[in-house]
GROMACS .gro file of C-alpha atoms in nm:
model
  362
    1UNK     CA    1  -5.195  -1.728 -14.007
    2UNK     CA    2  -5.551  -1.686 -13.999
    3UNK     CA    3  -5.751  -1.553 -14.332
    4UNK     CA    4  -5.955  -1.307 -14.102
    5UNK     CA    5  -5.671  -1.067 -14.022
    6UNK     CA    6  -5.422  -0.886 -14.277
    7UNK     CA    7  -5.073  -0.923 -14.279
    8UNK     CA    8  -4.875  -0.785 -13.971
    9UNK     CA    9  -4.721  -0.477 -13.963
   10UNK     CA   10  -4.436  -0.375 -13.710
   11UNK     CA   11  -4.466   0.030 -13.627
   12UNK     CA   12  -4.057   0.112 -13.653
   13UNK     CA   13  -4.104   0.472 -13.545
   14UNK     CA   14  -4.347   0.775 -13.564
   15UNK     CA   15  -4.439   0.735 -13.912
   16UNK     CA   16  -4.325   0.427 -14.067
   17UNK     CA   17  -4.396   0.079 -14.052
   18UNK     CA   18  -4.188  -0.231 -14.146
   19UNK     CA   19  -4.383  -0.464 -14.435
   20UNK     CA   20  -4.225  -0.745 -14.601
   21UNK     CA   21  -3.899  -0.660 -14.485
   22UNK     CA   22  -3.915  -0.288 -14.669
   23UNK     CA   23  -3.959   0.015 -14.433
   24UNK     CA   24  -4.264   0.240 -14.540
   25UNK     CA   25  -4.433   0.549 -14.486
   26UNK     CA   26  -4.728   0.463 -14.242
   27UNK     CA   27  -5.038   0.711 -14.345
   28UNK     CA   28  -5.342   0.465 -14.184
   29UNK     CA   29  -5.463   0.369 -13.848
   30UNK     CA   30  -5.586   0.625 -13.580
   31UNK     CA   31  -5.334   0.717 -13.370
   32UNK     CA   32  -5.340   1.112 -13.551
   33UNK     CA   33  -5.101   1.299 -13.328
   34UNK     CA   34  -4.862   0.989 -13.251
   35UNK     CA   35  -4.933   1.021 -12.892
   36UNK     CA   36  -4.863   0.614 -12.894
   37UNK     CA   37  -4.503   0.647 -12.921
   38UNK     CA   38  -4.434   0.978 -12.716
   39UNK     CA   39  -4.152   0.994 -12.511
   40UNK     CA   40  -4.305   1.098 -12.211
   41UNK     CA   41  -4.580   0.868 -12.275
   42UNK     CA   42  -4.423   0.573 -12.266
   43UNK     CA   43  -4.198   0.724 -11.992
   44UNK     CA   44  -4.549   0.739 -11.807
   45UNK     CA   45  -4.635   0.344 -11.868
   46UNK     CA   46  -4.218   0.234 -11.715
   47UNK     CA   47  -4.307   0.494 -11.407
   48UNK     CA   48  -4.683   0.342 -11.297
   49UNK     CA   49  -4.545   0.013 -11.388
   50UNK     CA   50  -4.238  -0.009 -11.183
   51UNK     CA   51  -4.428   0.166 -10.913
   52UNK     CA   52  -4.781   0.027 -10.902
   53UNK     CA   53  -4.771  -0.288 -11.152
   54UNK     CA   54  -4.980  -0.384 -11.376
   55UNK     CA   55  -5.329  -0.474 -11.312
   56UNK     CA   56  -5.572  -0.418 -10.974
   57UNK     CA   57  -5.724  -0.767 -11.089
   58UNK     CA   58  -6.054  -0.662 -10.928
   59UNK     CA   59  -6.343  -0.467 -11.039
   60UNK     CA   60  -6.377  -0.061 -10.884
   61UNK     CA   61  -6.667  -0.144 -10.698
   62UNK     CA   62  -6.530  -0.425 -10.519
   63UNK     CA   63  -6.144  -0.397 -10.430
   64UNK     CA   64  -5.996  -0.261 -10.774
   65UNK     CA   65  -6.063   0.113 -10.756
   66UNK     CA   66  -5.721   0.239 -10.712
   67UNK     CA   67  -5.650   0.666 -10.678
   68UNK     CA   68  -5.506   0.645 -11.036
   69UNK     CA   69  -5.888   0.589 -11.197
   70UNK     CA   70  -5.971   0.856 -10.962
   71UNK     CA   71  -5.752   1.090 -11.124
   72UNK     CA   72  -5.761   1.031 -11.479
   73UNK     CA   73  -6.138   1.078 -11.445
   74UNK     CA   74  -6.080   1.454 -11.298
   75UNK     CA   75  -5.817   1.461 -11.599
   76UNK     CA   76  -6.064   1.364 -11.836
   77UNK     CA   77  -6.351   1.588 -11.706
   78UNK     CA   78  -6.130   1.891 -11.706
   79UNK     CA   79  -6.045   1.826 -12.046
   80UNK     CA   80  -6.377   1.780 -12.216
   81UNK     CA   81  -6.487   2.047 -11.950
   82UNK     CA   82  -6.776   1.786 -11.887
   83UNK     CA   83  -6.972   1.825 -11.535
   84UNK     CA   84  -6.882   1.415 -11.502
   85UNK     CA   85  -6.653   1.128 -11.654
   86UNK     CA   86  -6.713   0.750 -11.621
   87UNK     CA   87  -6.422   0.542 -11.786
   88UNK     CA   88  -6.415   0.197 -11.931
   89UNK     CA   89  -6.123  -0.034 -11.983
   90UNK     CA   90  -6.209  -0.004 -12.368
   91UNK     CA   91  -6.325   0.259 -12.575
   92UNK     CA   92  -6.582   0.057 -12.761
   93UNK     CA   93  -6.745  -0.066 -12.440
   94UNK     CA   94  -6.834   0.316 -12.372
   95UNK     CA   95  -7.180   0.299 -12.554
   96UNK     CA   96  -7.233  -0.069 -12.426
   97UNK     CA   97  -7.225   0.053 -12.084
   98UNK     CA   98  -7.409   0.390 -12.099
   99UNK     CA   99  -7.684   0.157 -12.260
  100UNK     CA  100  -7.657  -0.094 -12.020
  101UNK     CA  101  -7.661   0.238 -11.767
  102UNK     CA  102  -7.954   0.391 -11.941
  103UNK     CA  103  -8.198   0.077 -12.006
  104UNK     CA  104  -8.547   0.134 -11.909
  105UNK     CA  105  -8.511   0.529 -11.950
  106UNK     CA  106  -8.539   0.564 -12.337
  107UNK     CA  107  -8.824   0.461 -12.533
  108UNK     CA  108  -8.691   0.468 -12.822
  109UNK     CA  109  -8.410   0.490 -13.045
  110UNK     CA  110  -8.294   0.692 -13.326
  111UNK     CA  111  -7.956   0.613 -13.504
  112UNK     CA  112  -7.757   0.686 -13.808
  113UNK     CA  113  -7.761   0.412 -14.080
  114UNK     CA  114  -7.358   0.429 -14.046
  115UNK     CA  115  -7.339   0.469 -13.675
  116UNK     CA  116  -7.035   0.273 -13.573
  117UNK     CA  117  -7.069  -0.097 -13.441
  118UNK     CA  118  -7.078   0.017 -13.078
  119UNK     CA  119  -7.341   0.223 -13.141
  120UNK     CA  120  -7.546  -0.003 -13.242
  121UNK     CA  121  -7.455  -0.255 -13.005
  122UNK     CA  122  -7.565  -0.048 -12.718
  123UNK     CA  123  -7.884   0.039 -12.910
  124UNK     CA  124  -7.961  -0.342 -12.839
  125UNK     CA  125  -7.888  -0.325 -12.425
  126UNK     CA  126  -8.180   0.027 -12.417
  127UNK     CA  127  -8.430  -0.270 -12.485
  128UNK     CA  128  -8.674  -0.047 -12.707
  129UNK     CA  129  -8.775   0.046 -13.106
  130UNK     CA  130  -8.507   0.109 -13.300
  131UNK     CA  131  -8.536   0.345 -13.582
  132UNK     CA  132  -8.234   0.430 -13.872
  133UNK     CA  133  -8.243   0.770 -14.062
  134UNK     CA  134  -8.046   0.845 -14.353
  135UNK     CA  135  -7.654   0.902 -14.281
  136UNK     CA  136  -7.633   1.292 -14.180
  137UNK     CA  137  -7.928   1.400 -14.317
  138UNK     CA  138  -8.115   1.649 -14.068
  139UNK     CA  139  -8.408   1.624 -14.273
  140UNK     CA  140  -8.451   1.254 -14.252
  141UNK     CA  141  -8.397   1.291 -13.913
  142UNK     CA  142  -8.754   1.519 -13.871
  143UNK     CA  143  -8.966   1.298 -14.054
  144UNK     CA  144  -8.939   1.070 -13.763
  145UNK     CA  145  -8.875   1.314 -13.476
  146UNK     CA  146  -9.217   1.447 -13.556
  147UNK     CA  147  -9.356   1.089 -13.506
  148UNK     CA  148  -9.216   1.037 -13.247
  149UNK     CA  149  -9.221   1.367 -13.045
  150UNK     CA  150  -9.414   1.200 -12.750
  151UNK     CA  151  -9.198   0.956 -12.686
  152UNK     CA  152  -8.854   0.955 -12.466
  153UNK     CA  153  -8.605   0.958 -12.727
  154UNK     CA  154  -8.236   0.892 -12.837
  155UNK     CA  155  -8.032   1.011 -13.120
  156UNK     CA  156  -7.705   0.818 -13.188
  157UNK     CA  157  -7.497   0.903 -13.417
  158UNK     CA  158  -7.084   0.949 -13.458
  159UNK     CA  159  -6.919   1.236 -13.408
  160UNK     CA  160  -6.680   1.231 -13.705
  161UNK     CA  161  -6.715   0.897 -13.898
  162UNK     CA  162  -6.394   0.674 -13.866
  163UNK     CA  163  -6.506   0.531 -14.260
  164UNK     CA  164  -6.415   0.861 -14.409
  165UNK     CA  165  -6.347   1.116 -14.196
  166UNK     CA  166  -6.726   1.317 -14.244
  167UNK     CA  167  -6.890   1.507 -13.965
  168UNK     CA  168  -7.255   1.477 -13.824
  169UNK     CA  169  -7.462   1.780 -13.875
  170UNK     CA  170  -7.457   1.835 -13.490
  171UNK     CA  171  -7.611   2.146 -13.445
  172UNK     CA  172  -7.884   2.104 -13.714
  173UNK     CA  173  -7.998   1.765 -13.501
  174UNK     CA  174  -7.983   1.955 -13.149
  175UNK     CA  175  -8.233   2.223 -13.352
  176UNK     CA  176  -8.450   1.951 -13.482
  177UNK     CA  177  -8.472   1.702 -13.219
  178UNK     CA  178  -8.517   2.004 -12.958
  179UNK     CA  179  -8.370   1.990 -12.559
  180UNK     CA  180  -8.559   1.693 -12.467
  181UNK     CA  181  -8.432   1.425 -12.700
  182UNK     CA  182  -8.106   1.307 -12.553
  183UNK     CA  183  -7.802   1.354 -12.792
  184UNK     CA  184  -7.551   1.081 -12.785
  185UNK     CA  185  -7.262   1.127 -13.011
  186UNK     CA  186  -7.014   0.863 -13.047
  187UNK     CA  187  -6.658   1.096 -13.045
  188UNK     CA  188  -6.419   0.823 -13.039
  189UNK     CA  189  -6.206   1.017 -13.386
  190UNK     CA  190  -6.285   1.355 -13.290
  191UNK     CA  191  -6.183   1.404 -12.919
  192UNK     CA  192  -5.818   1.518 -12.905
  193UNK     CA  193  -5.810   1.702 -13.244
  194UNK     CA  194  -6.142   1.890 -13.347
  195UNK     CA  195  -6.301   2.201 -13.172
  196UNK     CA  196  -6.025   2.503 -13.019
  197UNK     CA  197  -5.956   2.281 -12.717
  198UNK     CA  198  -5.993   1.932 -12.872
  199UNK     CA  199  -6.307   1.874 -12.719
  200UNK     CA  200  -6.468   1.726 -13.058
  201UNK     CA  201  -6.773   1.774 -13.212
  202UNK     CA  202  -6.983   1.900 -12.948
  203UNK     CA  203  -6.695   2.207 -12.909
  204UNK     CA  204  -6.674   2.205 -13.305
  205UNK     CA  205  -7.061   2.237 -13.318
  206UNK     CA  206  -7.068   2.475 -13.004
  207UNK     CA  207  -7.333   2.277 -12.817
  208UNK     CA  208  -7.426   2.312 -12.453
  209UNK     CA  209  -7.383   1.959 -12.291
  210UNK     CA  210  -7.743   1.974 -12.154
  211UNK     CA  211  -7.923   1.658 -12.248
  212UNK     CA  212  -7.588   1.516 -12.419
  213UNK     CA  213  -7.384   1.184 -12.375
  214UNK     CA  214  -7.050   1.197 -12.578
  215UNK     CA  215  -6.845   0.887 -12.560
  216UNK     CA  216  -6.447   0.904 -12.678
  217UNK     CA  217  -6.174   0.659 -12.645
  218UNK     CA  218  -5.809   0.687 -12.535
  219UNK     CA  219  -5.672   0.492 -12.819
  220UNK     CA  220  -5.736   0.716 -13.111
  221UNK     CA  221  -5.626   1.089 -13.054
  222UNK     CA  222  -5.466   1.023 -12.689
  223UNK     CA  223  -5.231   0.721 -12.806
  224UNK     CA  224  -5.342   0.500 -12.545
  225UNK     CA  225  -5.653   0.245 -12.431
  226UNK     CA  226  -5.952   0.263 -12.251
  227UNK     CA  227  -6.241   0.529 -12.320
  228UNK     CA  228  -6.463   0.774 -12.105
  229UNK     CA  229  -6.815   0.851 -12.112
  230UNK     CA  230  -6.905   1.196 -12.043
  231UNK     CA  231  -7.243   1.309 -11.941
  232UNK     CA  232  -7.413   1.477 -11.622
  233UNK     CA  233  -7.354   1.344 -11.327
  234UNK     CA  234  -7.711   1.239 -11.251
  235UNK     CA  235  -7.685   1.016 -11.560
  236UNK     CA  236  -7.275   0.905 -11.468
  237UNK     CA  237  -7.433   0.834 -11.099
  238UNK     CA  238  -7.735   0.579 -11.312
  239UNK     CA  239  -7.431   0.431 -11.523
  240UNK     CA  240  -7.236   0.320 -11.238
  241UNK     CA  241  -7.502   0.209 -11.012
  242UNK     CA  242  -7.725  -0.013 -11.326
  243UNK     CA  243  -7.442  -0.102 -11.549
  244UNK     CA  244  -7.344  -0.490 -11.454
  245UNK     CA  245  -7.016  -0.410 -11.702
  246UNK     CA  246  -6.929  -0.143 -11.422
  247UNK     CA  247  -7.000  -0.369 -11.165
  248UNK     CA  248  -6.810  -0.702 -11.314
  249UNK     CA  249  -6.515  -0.560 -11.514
  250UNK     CA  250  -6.205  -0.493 -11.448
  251UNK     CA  251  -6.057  -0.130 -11.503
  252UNK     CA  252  -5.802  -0.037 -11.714
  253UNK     CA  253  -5.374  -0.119 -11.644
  254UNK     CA  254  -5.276   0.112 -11.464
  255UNK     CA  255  -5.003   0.208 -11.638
  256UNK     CA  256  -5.250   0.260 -11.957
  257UNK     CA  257  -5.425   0.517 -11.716
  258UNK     CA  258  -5.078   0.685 -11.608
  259UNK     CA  259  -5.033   0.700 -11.975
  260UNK     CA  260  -5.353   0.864 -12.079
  261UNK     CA  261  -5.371   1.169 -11.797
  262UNK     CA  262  -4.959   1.252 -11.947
  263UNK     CA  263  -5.169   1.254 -12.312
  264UNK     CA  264  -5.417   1.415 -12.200
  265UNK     CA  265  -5.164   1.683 -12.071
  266UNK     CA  266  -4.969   1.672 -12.394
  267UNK     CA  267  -5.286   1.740 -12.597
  268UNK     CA  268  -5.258   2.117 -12.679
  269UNK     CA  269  -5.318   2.357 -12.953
  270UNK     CA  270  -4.984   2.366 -13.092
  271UNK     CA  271  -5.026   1.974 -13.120
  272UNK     CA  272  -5.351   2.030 -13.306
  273UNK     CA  273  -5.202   2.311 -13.522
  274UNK     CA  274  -4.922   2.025 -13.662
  275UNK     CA  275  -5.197   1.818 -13.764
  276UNK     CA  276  -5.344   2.021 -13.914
  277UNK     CA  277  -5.068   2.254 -14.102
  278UNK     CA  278  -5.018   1.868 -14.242
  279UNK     CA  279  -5.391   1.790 -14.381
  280UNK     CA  280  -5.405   2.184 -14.502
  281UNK     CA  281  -5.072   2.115 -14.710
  282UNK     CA  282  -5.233   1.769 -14.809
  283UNK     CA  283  -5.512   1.914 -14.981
  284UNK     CA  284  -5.318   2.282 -15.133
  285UNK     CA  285  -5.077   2.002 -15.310
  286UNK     CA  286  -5.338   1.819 -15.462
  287UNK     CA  287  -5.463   2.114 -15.558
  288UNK     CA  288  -5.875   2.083 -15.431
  289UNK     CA  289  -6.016   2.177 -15.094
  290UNK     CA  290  -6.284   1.962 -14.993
  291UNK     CA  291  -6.626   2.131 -14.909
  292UNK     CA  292  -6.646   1.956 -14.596
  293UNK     CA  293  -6.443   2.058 -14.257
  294UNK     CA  294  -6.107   1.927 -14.302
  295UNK     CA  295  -6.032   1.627 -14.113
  296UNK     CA  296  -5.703   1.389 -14.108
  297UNK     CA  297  -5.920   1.094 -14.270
  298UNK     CA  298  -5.829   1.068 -14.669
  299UNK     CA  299  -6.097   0.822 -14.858
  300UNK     CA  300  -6.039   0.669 -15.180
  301UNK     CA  301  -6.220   0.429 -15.390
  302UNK     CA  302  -6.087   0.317 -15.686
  303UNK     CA  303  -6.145   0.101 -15.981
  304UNK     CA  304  -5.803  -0.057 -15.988
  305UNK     CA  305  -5.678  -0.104 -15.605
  306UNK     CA  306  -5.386  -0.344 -15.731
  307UNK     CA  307  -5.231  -0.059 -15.955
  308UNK     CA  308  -5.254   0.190 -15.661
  309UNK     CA  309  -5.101  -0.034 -15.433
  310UNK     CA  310  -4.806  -0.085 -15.666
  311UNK     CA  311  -4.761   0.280 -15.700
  312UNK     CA  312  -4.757   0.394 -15.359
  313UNK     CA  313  -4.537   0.153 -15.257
  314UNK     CA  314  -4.272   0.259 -15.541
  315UNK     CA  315  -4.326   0.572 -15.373
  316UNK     CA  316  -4.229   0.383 -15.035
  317UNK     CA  317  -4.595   0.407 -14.883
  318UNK     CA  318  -4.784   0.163 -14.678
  319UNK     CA  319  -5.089   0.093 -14.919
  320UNK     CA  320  -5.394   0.127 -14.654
  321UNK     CA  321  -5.643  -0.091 -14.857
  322UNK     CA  322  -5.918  -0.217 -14.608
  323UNK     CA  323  -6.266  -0.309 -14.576
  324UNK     CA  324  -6.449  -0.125 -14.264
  325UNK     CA  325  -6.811  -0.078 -14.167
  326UNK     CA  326  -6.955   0.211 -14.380
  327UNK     CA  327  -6.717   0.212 -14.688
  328UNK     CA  328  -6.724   0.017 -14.971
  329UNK     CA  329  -6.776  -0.327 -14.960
  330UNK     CA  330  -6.548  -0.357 -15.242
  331UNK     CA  331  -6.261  -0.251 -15.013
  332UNK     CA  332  -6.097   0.120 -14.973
  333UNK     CA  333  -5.794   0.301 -14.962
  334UNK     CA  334  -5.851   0.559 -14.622
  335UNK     CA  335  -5.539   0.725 -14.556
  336UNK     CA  336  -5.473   0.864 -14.192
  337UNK     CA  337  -5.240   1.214 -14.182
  338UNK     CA  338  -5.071   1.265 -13.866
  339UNK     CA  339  -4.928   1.564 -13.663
  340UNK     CA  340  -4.583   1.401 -13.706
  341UNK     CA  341  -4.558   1.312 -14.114
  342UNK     CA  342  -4.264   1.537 -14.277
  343UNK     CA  343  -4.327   1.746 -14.524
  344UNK     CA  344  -4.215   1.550 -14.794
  345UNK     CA  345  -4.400   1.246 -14.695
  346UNK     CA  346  -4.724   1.448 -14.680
  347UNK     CA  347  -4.590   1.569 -15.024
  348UNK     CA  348  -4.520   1.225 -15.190
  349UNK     CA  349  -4.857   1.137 -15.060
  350UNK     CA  350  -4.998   1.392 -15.165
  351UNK     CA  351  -4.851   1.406 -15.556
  352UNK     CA  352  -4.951   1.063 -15.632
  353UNK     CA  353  -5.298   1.123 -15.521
  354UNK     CA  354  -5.260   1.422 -15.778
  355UNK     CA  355  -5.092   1.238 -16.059
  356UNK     CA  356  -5.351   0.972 -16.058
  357UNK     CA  357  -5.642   1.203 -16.140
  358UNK     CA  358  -5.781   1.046 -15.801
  359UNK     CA  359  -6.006   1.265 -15.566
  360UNK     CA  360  -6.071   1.225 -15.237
  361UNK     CA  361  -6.460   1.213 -15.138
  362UNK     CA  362  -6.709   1.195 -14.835
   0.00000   0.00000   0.00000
């Protein structure tokens, strides 16, 4: 087994994983209202499958754009209630191919310190300056807008940081960057499950999409693969026409695509309301609201990892110790709630974090 990848872990139903032959509570990953594993999801996948097979094996602008892509981008648009939606067979090839879209129109570039690696992959392909400002700080962020006022810029940033679960100061960049600075938030965590309709960030932060790119991902949220870009359609129309990823790649499976318009259907407010019933009893057991919004990402660093691990799993929990872009470089514990965790495990969870003295931060 190669040193690069932890041990495997085999998902035995909605919340629990199988580890070393001992069945676990499962509070990592992304997949925060278990979309993966619903019913009528996979029910979805078997239907396209049996009916249309597998793969188009051809890119959309040659032979490969089947009626399916067609309508999980009118599913997606309605959703996001975005004027146009561009998918992409993965969700971190959304920013490489708005960039690739959008080179030669931005002169320069202005990006979170933390911004995920996508982000800052596609801030390569815009082939300008590139210019980091402090993680979430608005006021950072001035210093250099008023340098660069002149200029045609680009903030990038996350939505809602996949490290720990924090949320960009949205609507404090829109009023210090102004209407003409392009906004291009990186939603992959937050579409599905923050703002009243799960339309992320930009809902959560009540901006107007004028001016705005926001790219999210099927595979978080939604359960599925693939991602979307969202944007106006004057800029979708210059993505699709410049992007060679657009021209060259092949789309998603289509059964992936069947699968992500029934998620996108089974996406509601009631599903939201679980989720987050389970991170508000999360946080009233261990007895401390956090300052921040509440989110279903749970961060902890701690001196001793080894003695955590061994006491979550006496408590039959998956020890989610990892090392991701933006954490420590030590190594974290970054626990996931779902919609779907029982009571008690969000309680046993929960208690431990409380008996340890530990608190969660951002």
């Amino acid at each position: 087994m190669s040193a690069a990848y932890p041990e495997p872990l085999q998902q035995i139903d909605r919340t629990c994983v199988l580890w070393r032959g001992r069945k676990l509570s499962y509070f990592a990953g992304c997949d925060y209202l278990r979309l993966s594993s619903h019913p009528a999801v996979l029910a979805a996948v078997h239907s396209c499958l049996d009916e249309f097979g597998l793969n188009v094996a051809a890119s959309r602008k040659t032979t490969g754009n089947h009626q399916i892509y067609h309508d999980l981008e009118t599913a997606v648009r309605k959703f996001f209630a975005s004027e146009a939606a561009v998918t992409t067979s993965t969700g971190y090839f959304t920013n490489i191919i708005a960039a690739q879209g959008l080179r030669g129109s931005i002169d320069h570039v202005i990006i979170d310190e933390r911004a995920h690696g996508s982000l800052r992959d596609a801030a390569q392909f815009l082939s300008c300056p590139i210019t980091e400002f402090k993680h979430r700080d608005a006021r950072d962020l001035k210093k250099y807008c008023t340098r660069l006022r002149a200029k045609r810029l680009a903030l990038l940033t996350d939505g809602m940081f996949a490290h720990d679960g924090s949320i960009a100061p949205l609507a404090e960049y829109r009023e210090t960057i102004g209407n003409s600075t392009l906004l291009w938030v990186d939603d992959a965590h937050a579409g599905g499950i923050l703002g009243r309709n799960g339309r992320g960030t930009i809902e959560l932060a009540r901006l107007s999409r004028q001016n705005l790119l926001q790219t999210v991902t099927f595979s978080k949220a939604f359960g599925s693969y693939g991602g979307a870009i969202l944007c106006s359609r004057s800029l979708a129309n210059k993505i699709q026409n410049k992007s060679c990823a657009v021209a060259g790649n092949t789309p998603l499976p289509l059964p992936l695509a069947c699968a992500t318009i029934t998620a996108l259907q089974l996406c509601d407010a009631a599903l939201r309301h679980k989720l987050f019933k389970n991170i508000a009893q999360f946080w009233n057991v261990v007895g401390k609201l956090p300052d921040a919004p509440l989110t279903p990402i749970i961060p902890l660093s701690v001196k001793n990892s080894a003695a955590l691990s061994r006491k979550l799993l006496a408590a039959e929990i998956f020890p989610p110790l990892i090392k991701y872009a933006g954490g420590p470089s030590s190594g974290y514990f970054r626990f996931a709630l779902s919609s779907e965790h029982s009571s008690d495990q969000i309680e046993r969870l929960a208690l431990l974090v409380r008996e340890s003295c530990l608190t969660p931060k951002r």
